[in-house]
Every structure is written in structure tokens, then in C-alpha cells.
XYZ file of C-alpha atoms in Angstrom:
652
model
C 0.000 0.000 0.000
C 1.301 3.429 -0.862
C 2.135 5.836 1.917
C -0.588 8.325 2.835
C -3.414 6.479 1.117
C -5.664 5.669 4.097
C -5.950 7.127 7.588
C -4.571 4.564 10.022
C -5.614 4.417 13.696
C -3.477 6.492 16.091
C -1.901 8.376 13.186
C -1.373 12.137 13.089
C -3.202 14.112 10.413
C -3.593 17.741 9.383
C -7.090 19.227 9.325
C -7.355 22.317 7.133
C -10.267 24.482 8.242
C -12.238 26.900 6.022
C -10.455 29.934 7.489
C -7.113 28.605 6.204
C -5.649 27.466 9.536
C -4.296 23.968 10.129
C -4.765 21.724 13.134
C -2.634 18.707 14.004
C -4.646 15.886 15.556
C -4.034 12.265 16.422
C -6.878 10.072 15.201
C -7.345 7.877 18.248
C -10.230 5.399 17.966
C -13.408 5.966 19.995
C -12.937 9.633 20.797
C -14.636 12.923 19.941
C -12.784 15.532 17.883
C -13.785 19.143 18.488
C -13.196 21.838 15.878
C -14.406 24.749 17.972
C -17.144 26.793 16.347
C -17.299 24.431 13.384
C -18.582 21.536 15.512
C -17.375 18.108 16.628
C -17.492 14.569 15.250
C -16.424 11.025 16.115
C -12.901 9.919 15.221
C -14.065 6.526 13.923
C -15.675 8.318 10.979
C -12.195 9.086 9.580
C -10.348 5.831 10.246
C -9.527 3.888 7.063
C -10.832 6.760 4.941
C -8.724 8.291 2.127
C -6.728 11.467 2.541
C -7.233 14.693 0.568
C -11.015 14.613 0.886
C -13.187 17.492 2.065
C -15.795 16.570 4.665
C -18.861 18.481 5.736
C -20.362 18.249 9.217
C -24.035 17.416 8.861
C -26.614 18.544 11.369
C -27.286 16.038 14.130
C -30.768 14.592 14.166
C -32.521 14.865 17.522
C -34.255 11.488 17.112
C -31.803 9.096 15.438
C -28.206 10.330 15.502
C -26.218 10.466 18.716
C -23.317 12.342 17.089
C -22.636 14.455 14.018
C -22.278 12.655 10.715
C -19.788 13.525 7.964
C -20.499 13.961 4.277
C -17.857 13.821 1.564
C -18.067 16.983 -0.530
C -17.593 16.128 -4.229
C -15.233 18.125 -6.410
C -18.105 19.423 -8.539
C -19.593 21.093 -5.472
C -16.279 22.513 -4.303
C -15.653 24.203 -7.653
C -19.262 24.974 -8.542
C -18.632 28.717 -8.932
C -15.721 28.225 -11.304
C -17.624 25.699 -13.397
C -20.648 28.001 -13.589
C -18.507 30.913 -14.766
C -16.836 28.788 -17.422
C -20.178 27.521 -18.687
C -21.621 31.039 -18.777
C -18.578 32.376 -20.597
C -18.738 29.565 -23.130
C -22.460 29.820 -23.843
C -22.962 33.613 -23.937
C -19.813 35.713 -24.265
C -20.173 38.975 -22.387
C -19.691 42.405 -23.748
C -16.408 42.728 -21.947
C -14.863 39.862 -23.921
C -15.579 41.562 -27.233
C -14.744 45.084 -26.075
C -11.456 46.796 -26.694
C -8.767 46.570 -24.003
C -9.147 50.270 -23.223
C -12.876 49.899 -22.630
C -12.351 46.872 -20.375
C -9.904 48.808 -18.248
C -12.168 51.778 -17.470
C -15.403 49.819 -17.164
C -17.097 50.090 -13.792
C -18.590 46.611 -14.164
C -15.150 45.079 -13.580
C -15.011 46.575 -10.108
C -12.568 49.448 -10.577
C -12.170 51.063 -7.170
C -10.863 54.493 -8.113
C -12.083 57.631 -9.907
C -11.105 58.338 -13.508
C -11.061 62.103 -14.303
C -10.821 63.692 -17.755
C -7.835 66.068 -17.816
C -9.401 68.492 -20.322
C -12.894 68.970 -18.905
C -12.312 67.825 -15.323
C -15.388 65.597 -15.439
C -15.402 62.278 -13.603
C -15.711 59.500 -16.158
C -15.876 56.573 -13.696
C -16.365 56.845 -9.943
C -15.863 54.080 -7.425
C -18.884 53.066 -5.378
C -16.849 51.423 -2.643
C -18.359 53.542 0.141
C -21.848 52.414 -0.831
C -20.946 48.745 -1.216
C -18.999 48.375 2.036
C -21.573 50.107 4.208
C -22.465 47.846 7.138
C -25.970 49.278 7.289
C -26.783 47.405 4.103
C -27.094 44.140 6.087
C -30.650 43.893 7.409
C -30.043 40.873 9.671
C -29.153 41.731 13.250
C -26.475 39.903 15.180
C -29.154 38.232 17.336
C -30.762 36.772 14.215
C -27.375 35.662 12.885
C -26.581 33.882 16.165
C -29.975 32.174 16.068
C -29.305 30.987 12.513
C -25.904 29.693 13.548
C -27.457 27.780 16.427
C -30.569 26.470 14.691
C -29.491 26.594 11.049
C -29.151 23.574 8.793
C -27.228 22.527 5.696
C -23.796 22.969 7.373
C -23.861 26.765 7.270
C -24.785 27.130 3.596
C -28.293 28.258 4.504
C -26.890 30.982 6.763
C -24.578 32.242 4.001
C -27.466 32.330 1.524
C -29.644 34.338 3.914
C -26.816 36.778 4.589
C -26.385 37.411 0.881
C -30.137 37.753 0.291
C -30.504 40.135 3.231
C -27.797 42.449 1.911
C -29.559 45.318 0.164
C -26.451 46.423 -1.731
C -25.692 43.056 -3.275
C -26.939 44.181 -6.693
C -24.481 47.080 -6.622
C -21.450 44.913 -5.886
C -18.974 44.139 -8.618
C -17.984 40.613 -9.556
C -14.815 40.862 -7.499
C -16.582 42.372 -4.489
C -19.319 39.748 -4.547
C -16.824 36.875 -4.763
C -14.782 38.356 -1.932
C -17.886 38.820 0.236
C -18.961 35.224 -0.329
C -15.467 33.915 0.374
C -15.288 35.752 3.690
C -18.642 34.361 4.803
C -17.668 30.827 3.794
C -14.487 31.047 5.847
C -16.514 32.152 8.841
C -19.654 30.010 8.748
C -19.106 27.009 6.445
C -18.661 23.797 8.457
C -16.117 21.948 6.356
C -12.596 20.627 6.748
C -10.045 18.827 4.585
C -7.971 15.896 5.866
C -4.328 16.052 4.750
C -1.462 13.703 5.616
C 1.076 14.937 8.132
C 4.101 15.065 5.868
C 7.127 17.302 6.267
C 5.618 20.076 4.146
C 2.398 20.333 6.165
C 4.230 20.079 9.477
C 6.667 22.814 8.463
C 3.831 25.111 7.426
C 2.060 24.467 10.727
C 5.183 25.084 12.818
C 6.130 28.182 10.833
C 2.796 30.018 10.755
C 0.881 28.755 13.787
C 3.570 27.759 16.284
C 6.933 29.083 17.415
C 8.915 29.313 14.191
C 12.199 29.772 16.084
C 12.123 26.100 17.071
C 12.700 25.129 13.445
C 15.005 28.125 12.783
C 12.308 29.666 10.549
C 13.084 27.109 7.861
C 10.569 27.487 5.065
C 9.565 24.793 2.612
C 11.772 26.297 -0.092
C 14.841 26.038 2.130
C 14.060 22.420 2.982
C 13.887 21.624 -0.715
C 17.179 23.393 -1.431
C 18.959 21.517 1.359
C 17.746 18.129 0.167
C 18.480 18.779 -3.504
C 21.931 20.342 -3.162
C 23.002 17.690 -0.635
C 21.810 14.958 -3.046
C 19.867 13.152 -0.322
C 18.096 10.150 -1.835
C 17.160 6.533 -1.258
C 20.176 4.349 -1.988
C 18.777 0.830 -1.660
C 17.696 -1.643 0.981
C 20.271 -3.017 3.364
C 21.207 -6.696 3.074
C 20.525 -7.207 6.770
C 16.932 -6.037 6.306
C 16.462 -8.374 3.350
C 17.942 -11.306 5.244
C 20.742 -11.790 2.666
C 23.580 -11.107 5.083
C 26.145 -13.915 5.254
C 25.823 -16.168 8.250
C 28.801 -15.913 10.582
C 29.769 -18.615 13.071
C 28.915 -18.108 16.704
C 31.483 -16.125 18.675
C 32.224 -15.734 22.316
C 31.583 -12.461 24.115
C 35.293 -11.670 24.198
C 35.547 -12.169 20.432
C 32.509 -9.963 19.876
C 34.065 -7.187 21.958
C 37.305 -7.414 19.994
C 35.311 -7.276 16.762
C 33.635 -4.052 17.881
C 37.003 -2.469 18.772
C 38.490 -3.103 15.318
C 38.884 -0.097 12.967
C 35.830 0.398 10.809
C 35.737 0.745 7.038
C 32.184 1.945 6.422
C 30.500 1.409 3.078
C 27.269 2.495 1.465
C 25.505 5.845 1.345
C 25.831 7.720 4.637
C 24.991 11.334 5.459
C 26.413 13.502 8.223
C 23.764 15.779 9.761
C 23.823 18.593 12.323
C 20.255 19.456 13.330
C 19.219 22.184 15.772
C 15.607 22.316 14.561
C 14.216 19.737 16.988
C 14.291 16.920 14.436
C 12.585 18.800 11.587
C 15.648 18.605 9.321
C 16.121 14.912 10.131
C 12.478 14.286 9.229
C 12.896 16.085 5.893
C 15.989 14.064 4.996
C 14.432 10.806 6.200
C 11.414 11.430 3.986
C 13.678 11.752 0.952
C 15.520 8.582 1.981
C 12.299 6.615 2.489
C 12.812 5.845 6.190
C 10.446 8.323 7.869
C 7.089 6.574 7.786
C 6.588 3.242 9.578
C 5.362 0.325 7.548
C 1.667 -0.406 7.474
C 0.150 -3.774 8.286
C -0.332 -4.578 4.601
C 3.329 -3.860 3.841
C 4.457 -6.078 6.699
C 2.247 -8.901 5.496
C 3.554 -8.467 1.962
C 7.134 -8.770 3.207
C 6.243 -11.769 5.341
C 7.482 -10.127 8.518
C 4.373 -9.300 10.485
C 5.406 -8.301 13.992
C 3.502 -9.886 16.837
C 2.818 -8.317 20.186
C 5.877 -9.910 21.775
C 8.187 -8.577 19.059
C 8.919 -11.900 17.326
C 8.523 -11.895 13.546
C 5.782 -14.124 12.219
C 6.276 -15.502 8.710
C 3.557 -15.067 6.154
C 0.972 -17.792 5.859
C 1.816 -20.580 3.451
C -0.282 -20.835 0.289
C -3.273 -23.136 0.608
C -3.447 -25.958 -1.905
C -6.622 -26.552 -3.791
C -8.798 -29.587 -3.180
C -8.190 -30.911 -6.702
C -4.436 -30.855 -6.166
C -4.797 -32.553 -2.793
C -6.949 -35.344 -4.217
C -4.617 -35.849 -7.164
C -1.533 -36.038 -4.992
C -3.121 -38.276 -2.379
C -2.747 -41.369 -4.616
C 0.954 -40.813 -5.256
C 2.106 -39.924 -1.765
C 2.820 -42.491 0.864
C 0.818 -42.472 4.036
C 2.585 -40.571 6.810
C 3.884 -42.620 9.711
C 1.691 -42.649 12.801
C 2.629 -39.949 15.253
C 3.405 -40.708 18.863
C 0.516 -39.710 21.100
C 1.637 -37.307 23.816
C 1.275 -38.304 27.409
C -1.836 -36.961 29.113
C -1.915 -35.887 32.732
C -4.839 -37.266 34.717
C -6.392 -36.365 38.025
C -7.223 -38.702 40.938
C -10.414 -39.908 39.211
C -8.582 -40.808 35.996
C -9.987 -37.922 33.958
C -7.655 -35.937 31.673
C -6.183 -32.923 33.421
C -5.847 -29.636 31.553
C -3.134 -27.346 32.937
C -3.510 -24.635 30.305
C -4.470 -21.227 31.749
C -7.975 -20.008 31.158
C -9.483 -16.568 31.173
C -12.284 -15.360 33.410
C -14.956 -16.455 30.912
C -13.516 -19.969 30.638
C -11.802 -19.575 27.257
C -8.282 -20.869 26.893
C -5.585 -18.232 26.686
C -3.140 -18.557 23.790
C 0.403 -19.398 24.757
C 2.920 -16.594 24.439
C 5.912 -17.235 22.290
C 9.263 -16.861 24.004
C 10.932 -13.556 23.206
C 14.024 -14.093 21.079
C 16.412 -11.324 22.043
C 19.543 -10.433 20.149
C 22.940 -10.689 21.859
C 24.092 -7.662 23.813
C 26.887 -6.876 21.346
C 24.653 -7.140 18.291
C 24.823 -4.053 16.029
C 21.262 -3.250 14.892
C 22.154 -0.479 12.430
C 21.971 -0.689 8.656
C 25.102 -0.458 6.533
C 23.671 1.905 3.907
C 21.060 4.643 3.602
C 21.838 5.974 7.102
C 22.172 9.354 8.834
C 24.717 10.132 11.548
C 23.298 12.931 13.703
C 25.831 15.033 15.634
C 24.171 16.706 18.631
C 25.283 18.888 21.519
C 23.628 17.406 24.604
C 23.695 13.924 26.044
C 20.525 13.034 24.125
C 19.470 14.512 20.768
C 16.449 16.795 20.606
C 14.123 14.971 18.188
C 10.710 15.975 19.497
C 9.380 16.648 15.994
C 9.808 12.972 15.098
C 7.143 12.006 17.653
C 4.505 12.900 15.062
C 5.826 10.093 12.843
C 5.960 7.442 15.555
C 9.620 7.756 16.579
C 10.581 8.469 20.195
C 14.315 8.680 20.847
C 13.792 8.356 24.622
C 11.890 5.046 24.488
C 14.205 2.119 25.337
C 11.660 -0.489 24.165
C 10.692 1.142 20.903
C 8.277 -0.610 18.516
C 9.558 -1.322 14.993
C 10.372 1.835 13.052
C 12.720 2.466 10.082
C 14.617 5.217 11.915
C 15.751 2.775 14.601
C 18.203 1.207 12.143
C 18.948 4.248 9.966
C 19.490 7.096 12.469
C 22.784 7.034 14.385
C 23.000 9.710 17.143
C 26.449 10.908 18.179
C 27.535 13.699 20.522
C 30.293 16.182 19.743
C 32.385 14.816 22.608
C 32.163 11.264 21.273
C 33.189 12.508 17.830
C 36.103 14.785 18.752
C 37.471 13.164 21.940
C 35.837 9.755 22.364
C 38.223 8.678 25.108
C 36.871 11.470 27.320
C 33.338 10.055 27.082
C 32.516 7.640 29.885
C 30.145 5.520 27.793
C 32.698 5.029 25.011
C 35.772 4.495 27.181
C 34.315 2.247 29.892
C 34.244 -1.350 28.712
C 31.557 -3.529 30.279
C 32.573 -6.503 32.338
C 31.975 -10.086 31.260
C 30.047 -12.256 33.700
C 29.016 -15.863 33.476
C 25.424 -16.805 32.741
C 25.030 -18.434 36.162
C 26.199 -15.298 37.933
C 23.886 -13.055 35.905
C 20.934 -15.372 36.550
C 21.494 -15.098 40.298
C 21.061 -11.307 40.262
C 17.866 -9.412 40.852
C 15.902 -8.360 37.758
C 16.783 -4.677 38.172
C 20.515 -5.321 38.336
C 20.335 -7.835 35.517
C 18.504 -5.346 33.288
C 21.067 -2.612 33.956
C 23.866 -5.043 33.123
C 22.454 -5.889 29.685
C 21.461 -2.275 28.980
C 24.969 -0.938 29.641
C 26.516 -3.586 27.382
C 24.145 -2.777 24.511
C 24.701 0.965 24.919
C 28.494 0.532 24.883
C 28.356 -1.553 21.706
C 26.130 0.962 19.911
C 28.171 3.985 21.002
C 31.455 2.341 20.051
C 30.171 1.369 16.620
C 28.690 4.809 15.851
C 31.754 6.751 17.029
C 34.283 4.568 15.212
C 32.238 4.550 11.999
C 31.866 8.335 12.075
C 35.557 8.967 12.764
C 36.451 6.716 9.833
C 34.857 9.293 7.513
C 33.728 8.657 3.964
C 30.298 10.316 4.276
C 28.311 10.881 1.106
C 27.165 14.365 2.106
C 27.028 16.962 4.869
C 23.821 18.800 5.837
C 23.921 21.452 8.573
C 21.192 23.561 10.177
C 22.689 24.837 13.415
C 22.738 27.967 15.537
C 26.497 27.589 16.022
C 29.125 29.351 13.931
C 29.402 27.526 10.573
C 33.198 27.847 10.607
C 33.475 26.040 13.949
C 31.051 23.374 12.723
C 32.952 22.643 9.512
C 36.402 22.462 11.106
C 35.937 18.934 12.580
C 33.327 17.715 10.069
C 34.855 18.529 6.679
C 37.642 15.909 6.984
C 34.965 13.240 7.464
C 33.254 13.983 4.136
C 34.330 12.015 1.078
C 35.970 13.781 -1.848
C 33.434 15.103 -4.326
C 30.569 14.905 -1.820
C 28.126 17.837 -1.594
C 27.897 20.177 1.393
C 24.727 22.167 2.230
C 24.485 24.572 5.183
C 21.370 26.506 6.206
C 21.303 29.759 8.143
C 18.380 32.112 8.819
C 20.633 35.089 8.042
C 23.191 35.667 5.319
C 26.054 37.100 7.415
C 27.410 33.780 8.840
C 27.310 32.172 5.404
C 29.025 35.193 3.827
C 31.907 34.858 6.287
C 32.127 31.142 5.569
C 32.083 31.684 1.798
C 34.911 34.213 2.150
C 37.085 31.502 3.731
C 36.977 29.592 0.419
C 37.177 32.529 -1.989
C 39.582 32.552 -4.922
C 41.619 35.415 -3.455
C 42.060 33.654 -0.124
C 42.991 30.410 -1.866
C 45.611 32.227 -3.964
C 47.070 33.878 -0.853
C 47.124 30.506 0.895
C 49.210 28.999 -1.912
C 51.432 32.053 -2.315
C 52.388 32.138 1.358
C 53.044 28.383 1.327
C 51.103 27.892 4.551
C 50.769 24.177 3.861
C 54.507 23.591 4.034
C 55.491 19.934 3.916
C 52.222 18.626 5.323
C 50.609 15.575 3.779
C 47.117 15.527 2.296
C 45.625 13.987 5.443
C 47.299 16.600 7.613
C 46.004 19.389 5.368
C 42.454 18.077 5.695
C 42.636 18.113 9.493
C 44.585 21.368 9.695
C 43.186 23.543 12.494
C 43.771 26.829 10.646
C 45.013 30.271 11.667
C 43.515 33.717 12.140
C 44.011 34.605 8.477
C 42.937 31.179 7.243
C 40.324 29.709 9.633
C 39.860 26.753 7.273
C 41.876 25.267 4.467
C 40.637 27.215 1.405
C 41.262 24.219 -0.843
C 38.761 21.940 0.918
C 35.638 23.288 -0.824
C 35.004 24.206 -4.450
C 32.069 25.918 -6.127
C 30.902 27.778 -3.024
C 27.573 29.547 -3.609
C 24.852 31.100 -1.448
C 21.232 30.547 -2.516
C 17.831 31.760 -1.408
C 14.308 31.231 -2.682
C 10.795 32.261 -1.727
C 7.485 31.146 -3.178
C 4.747 33.738 -3.554
C 1.113 33.073 -2.744
C -1.536 34.207 -5.207
C -4.988 35.629 -4.708
C -7.379 34.017 -7.194
C -10.593 36.027 -7.551
C -12.522 37.295 -10.589
C -10.655 40.279 -11.959
C -8.197 40.314 -9.040
C -5.776 37.431 -9.642
C -2.310 38.582 -8.578
C 0.442 37.695 -6.079
C -0.361 38.491 -2.477
C 1.424 41.694 -1.537
C 1.927 40.803 2.129
C 3.605 37.747 3.627
C 4.865 36.488 6.955
C 7.889 38.324 8.261
C 10.934 36.830 9.867
C 14.193 35.512 8.520
C 14.660 35.102 4.794
C 16.776 31.955 4.986
C 19.903 31.147 2.972
C 21.688 27.961 1.925
C 25.416 27.647 1.219
C 26.359 24.867 -1.184
C 29.764 23.509 -2.170
C 31.626 20.314 -3.032
C 34.363 18.699 -0.990
C 37.817 18.592 -2.591
C 40.938 16.747 -1.515
C 43.964 19.054 -1.145
C 46.883 18.316 -3.438
C 50.309 17.568 -2.000
C 53.316 19.715 -2.808
C 53.534 22.760 -5.038
C 51.481 22.850 -8.216
C 52.710 24.623 -11.373
C 50.089 25.009 -14.056
C 52.442 26.748 -16.559
C 52.928 25.037 -19.921
C 56.264 24.339 -21.675
C 56.997 27.196 -24.089
C 59.403 26.806 -27.054
C 60.361 29.732 -29.277
C 60.154 29.137 -33.012
C 62.413 30.579 -35.728
C 61.413 33.295 -38.152
C 61.729 31.049 -41.182
C 59.207 28.590 -39.842
C 56.242 30.538 -41.156
C 57.675 31.759 -44.549
C 56.351 29.833 -47.522
C 57.908 29.191 -50.950
C 56.373 29.674 -54.337
C 54.891 26.188 -54.295
C 53.280 26.830 -50.905
C 55.743 24.707 -48.883
C 57.480 26.327 -45.878
C 61.105 27.176 -46.454
C 62.279 25.107 -43.480
C 60.649 21.980 -44.873
C 62.154 22.648 -48.334
C 65.627 23.074 -46.885
C 65.314 19.903 -44.868
C 64.195 17.921 -47.885
C 67.056 19.118 -50.169
C 69.839 16.803 -48.851
C 67.598 13.801 -49.068
C 66.709 14.539 -52.675
C 70.385 15.113 -53.550
C 71.375 11.747 -52.129
C 68.592 10.101 -54.071
């Protein structure tokens, strides 16, 4: 099943209300959802329904219905006004279509809201009637009557809107634009409709930017998210062999051998991205969506893969295909009869009756037996080898609160299956720069016998296994990150970009893209100046590199004049983009002149380069030619060639 096709239970969705605002709600079964003045409805009415549909809250019947019903609004009803205008324009063209452009401009029927004065005579040719149209006294309904219609009205607010338009005495004087705008305002206020949209990264970013605290996501607009993902070349790079079950089977090892295997130097392979995220997990969610690891698998996808997870966490294989009766009857004559099975021993009570020791529920039904939980060894590495993200964070635990909307909780030790569990590798700055100073990385867990561990209390035994698993994960992530070879670097941090790139650039593979976001242009301008052509030329002219090797130049700490090695990045550019909203109304279709304030947002892009060793001379080998080389003879042959050919001809 494709992602975002049906509304699953306990999933987060976006409800777009008629006034243009969005609401994030979790569709929990058997609960009431309140939309404020628009009404309330039962959550079960949306479960297993498609997305991108517009629903209308019907009026609750006092005799039959116990809650409000929903009606799917068809597309023909949503765009009835546009279809009616197109049909009217096609059947009877108006005078304005056949008129000259000058006449259409000064016509008062089009809703011109200014006065046109003749310069010669001073007479007013066209005068705006805006004062008459916008007069509030033209509405004959009082606010008490409007409130009564809102309370007792029917047809989901459409009846109220119709009465408001009929009660307006100046409706016949309104222009086409003014009438459409008046109707649109009333629909936003009184129409009881909403549209169900999936909670993807785009909708969540719009909600956090316009209706929540935009500083939590560093005011990152949708255009900036797209630029970061495109310039960093973030994409799905294939399924890991471990997930497919094609990994080679290795012989069983002792715990000491497993610890030594974890300590060995790593040579990572596959597509891996290095990420610095200070947006609360919003950037990680955007990259994970492009990599195909953000949304958990649905039940149908698990059944299709044959790995349906049971309640105890053990994978259940897909059901075997059932043979037809014809095939069974045909094969029954050719197959030998199976040998008789040994009857199991039956426990009996004192009276000789069979004794059933299986547990039963309160109503007498037998409870199904629970399968034993098959846990992985403590030193098992659960991470994928490709299509992964290594997240570098500041605190002891990464701030990934935004990922809770997609079913991922970084603080849950017993997390249900989710793609990010195997594809997101958190790492602190201390573990990356000085891993030996980190207590989790440096402290090796002790090895105890199984008998000794079994004699402990459950709390102590759980802490023992938890510390061993945490040490193995931390050691693997830190060693893999320090080995480098990342396929790209994506940064959205409040820290100075120069200080961020100093330890991270050596870890990026040669030719890999680098994309850095900043709400303001000044930090990126300073960073771009570090890799300018003039600074690179001065770096080579002063011979700052000296006799350092290429690896030493990559990890060079820099000086005051050269904070970073100018030869590490090529093609440095700073980009920005902003999409404009449009107002679409009859005669007034144009970009909206006002927009949300705040930071503009900029993205610096570049490509990683490997510094060359030694001094490079790009000057060609020049050889001066004689004057006679270009002088030709009467036959058109150069004189030098004629002179060279003379001895040979004489000898012949």
C-alpha cells in the first residue's frame, strides 16, 4: 500500500479548516474531535478513509443520531462557482470579452475602485462606489438573528450564508470581485467543512512556521528544505542486506571475540549522510522522507514482506499458500501415508480424567500461549550499513521531538519497529572529537558468566544488559563516524558555521556535496569568504601548507588569516528562494502583496575537494620558433621543410 493512502488508527493528520488554519490531531479510535465553532465529530468516521477529501459536518438529528455525521463533498460542489462561470462564458460571451482593451480597463462593471477624471474637462468619467458597497448598514439581519441561525441553522452553514447574501440590500451594486470576496469571507466564517491532509514534512513545516513558534525550526521554510535536500543529493540508496535477510551467516562467537570485533577499525560502506540538526528533528524528518525511512510500515506492507510483527516482538512468517482440493486429491494417490505420530502423554487427576493445565481466562476460554521472546545478543549491532544518517548533537541526548509525530521516540528504550531505529545514528560532539573522554565510550563492560547473571535481581540484571548494549552501539557509531567517507554533509545549526565545519569537513568524502542553512546571510558570507579565490591564492602564495601531507592538510586547524583550508571546498555559492502566494478572484488574480515576516533563509552549497600535495605549477612548456618557420615558398611549402628535404633529394 502506498504511503498516505488511508488514515490509520493512532496516526497524526492535518485538518485544514475553512479559514485557512491547520490543526494537528491524532486520530485515536473511539474519541470525539472538536473543531471549535465548526462543531465536533467522532474519530471513527475518519479511520480507514482516504486522505485529501473534504468533509462536511451534517446537522445532528434529535431522534436518530447520537453524534454528528460527515459527508464527503464532491469536487463538482467545491468548484461549482468556477464551473458556472466557465459555462456562462462559453455559452454567452459577455460584452467585456468583445470590447477593446481600453474599454475593459475603465469599465465600472469590472469593479474598478478608483475615480477616472478627464484632464481636459475635469469631469469624472468613472467613480468608485466602494463607500456604498462596504456600508455595514446594508445588512438587514441583526447579530441576534445571525446567532440564532448559527445555532438552529441547517445545511452545514450554507443556509446561513445564503440568507446573509439575500438580506444584503447592496448586493446588486457589488462588482464581480466584491461579490466573490464577500462570499469567500462568509464561507471562511460560517461554512462547516474541513479537509484531511497527511502529516508530511511540508504540512508540518507550514504548521510550525505560521501557527507555532517558528524559532524552534530556525524559521526554515519549505523552499529552504527543498534546497537543502536537492543540493546535498539526499536520496534513497537501496535496501540493506541485513533487512532483506541476505547477510552472510557468521559462526557463533564468544563475548570476548565480539568485543574485539567491535574495537576493530571500521571501514564503512554504502551511502551515509552527516547531519547537524538544531531544529528539533525537523531537518532529520525532511531528509528521512527523501531517503524513504520516515514513515513506519503499514500492516499490509508487513504482510507483503512476510514479517508481520507480533505483540511480543517476534517476527511471524507469512501464511503458506493453501493448496486446492483438486491438487490434494490428485496427490493423495501418489504420496505415501505418513507414519503414525506418537501420542503425547496426558496428565490425569485422581479420578482418571484428563487434566488440563492450560491457563484459562475469566470467561472460561483458553488463553493462547505466548511465544518466548528471542532477544539479540548484547553486542549485536542493529544499524543498517547503507542509507543511514549520523546525527551530531550537543547534549547527552538529541532533541528529536518533531519525530514524535511520525511514531519515533528517541527516549523510548523499548521502541516498537520503526525504520529510523536502524537508519538514524546519534552521536555527541564529545564522542566525535574526543571519544576517550566520554565515559560511555571508554568504559568497557565486564563479562560475567550466565550463572552469575541469573542469580542477580531483575533490576541489576537489566542494567547489566542495557549498559553492554549501549556501549556496543556507542562504540560502533563513534568509530564509523571517525572513519569518515560520508556521502554528504547537511547542517542547520545555531552555532558558527566555521566552527562546525572544522571537525566535520575531513569526514566527508571527496566530491561529496555540502549544504548549510542559516536564517541570516552574514554567517554564510563569512564562511564563503574563507573559500574565496583570493584567499585560496594567498594561501598557496604564502606556502602555509609547508610539507604537510594531504591527510594533515584536511585536518589542519587553521590560523587567524585562514580559519579553514581554502582548498577543501570548491564551487561555493549562497542561494535563497521564496514562493509567492496568489490571490485568485474574478478580476483580481495577482500575487499576495503581504507575507509572513521573519528571517529570509539562505543555503550555502559547495563540493568537498581533496587538497593536493606539494607545489602545483600550471604553466605550460613554451618553445620559441624561428622566423623562417612561417615563410612559404612559391609552391606553398614552408622554407624550413624545403631546406630539410634538399639533402635527401640530392642523395637520391
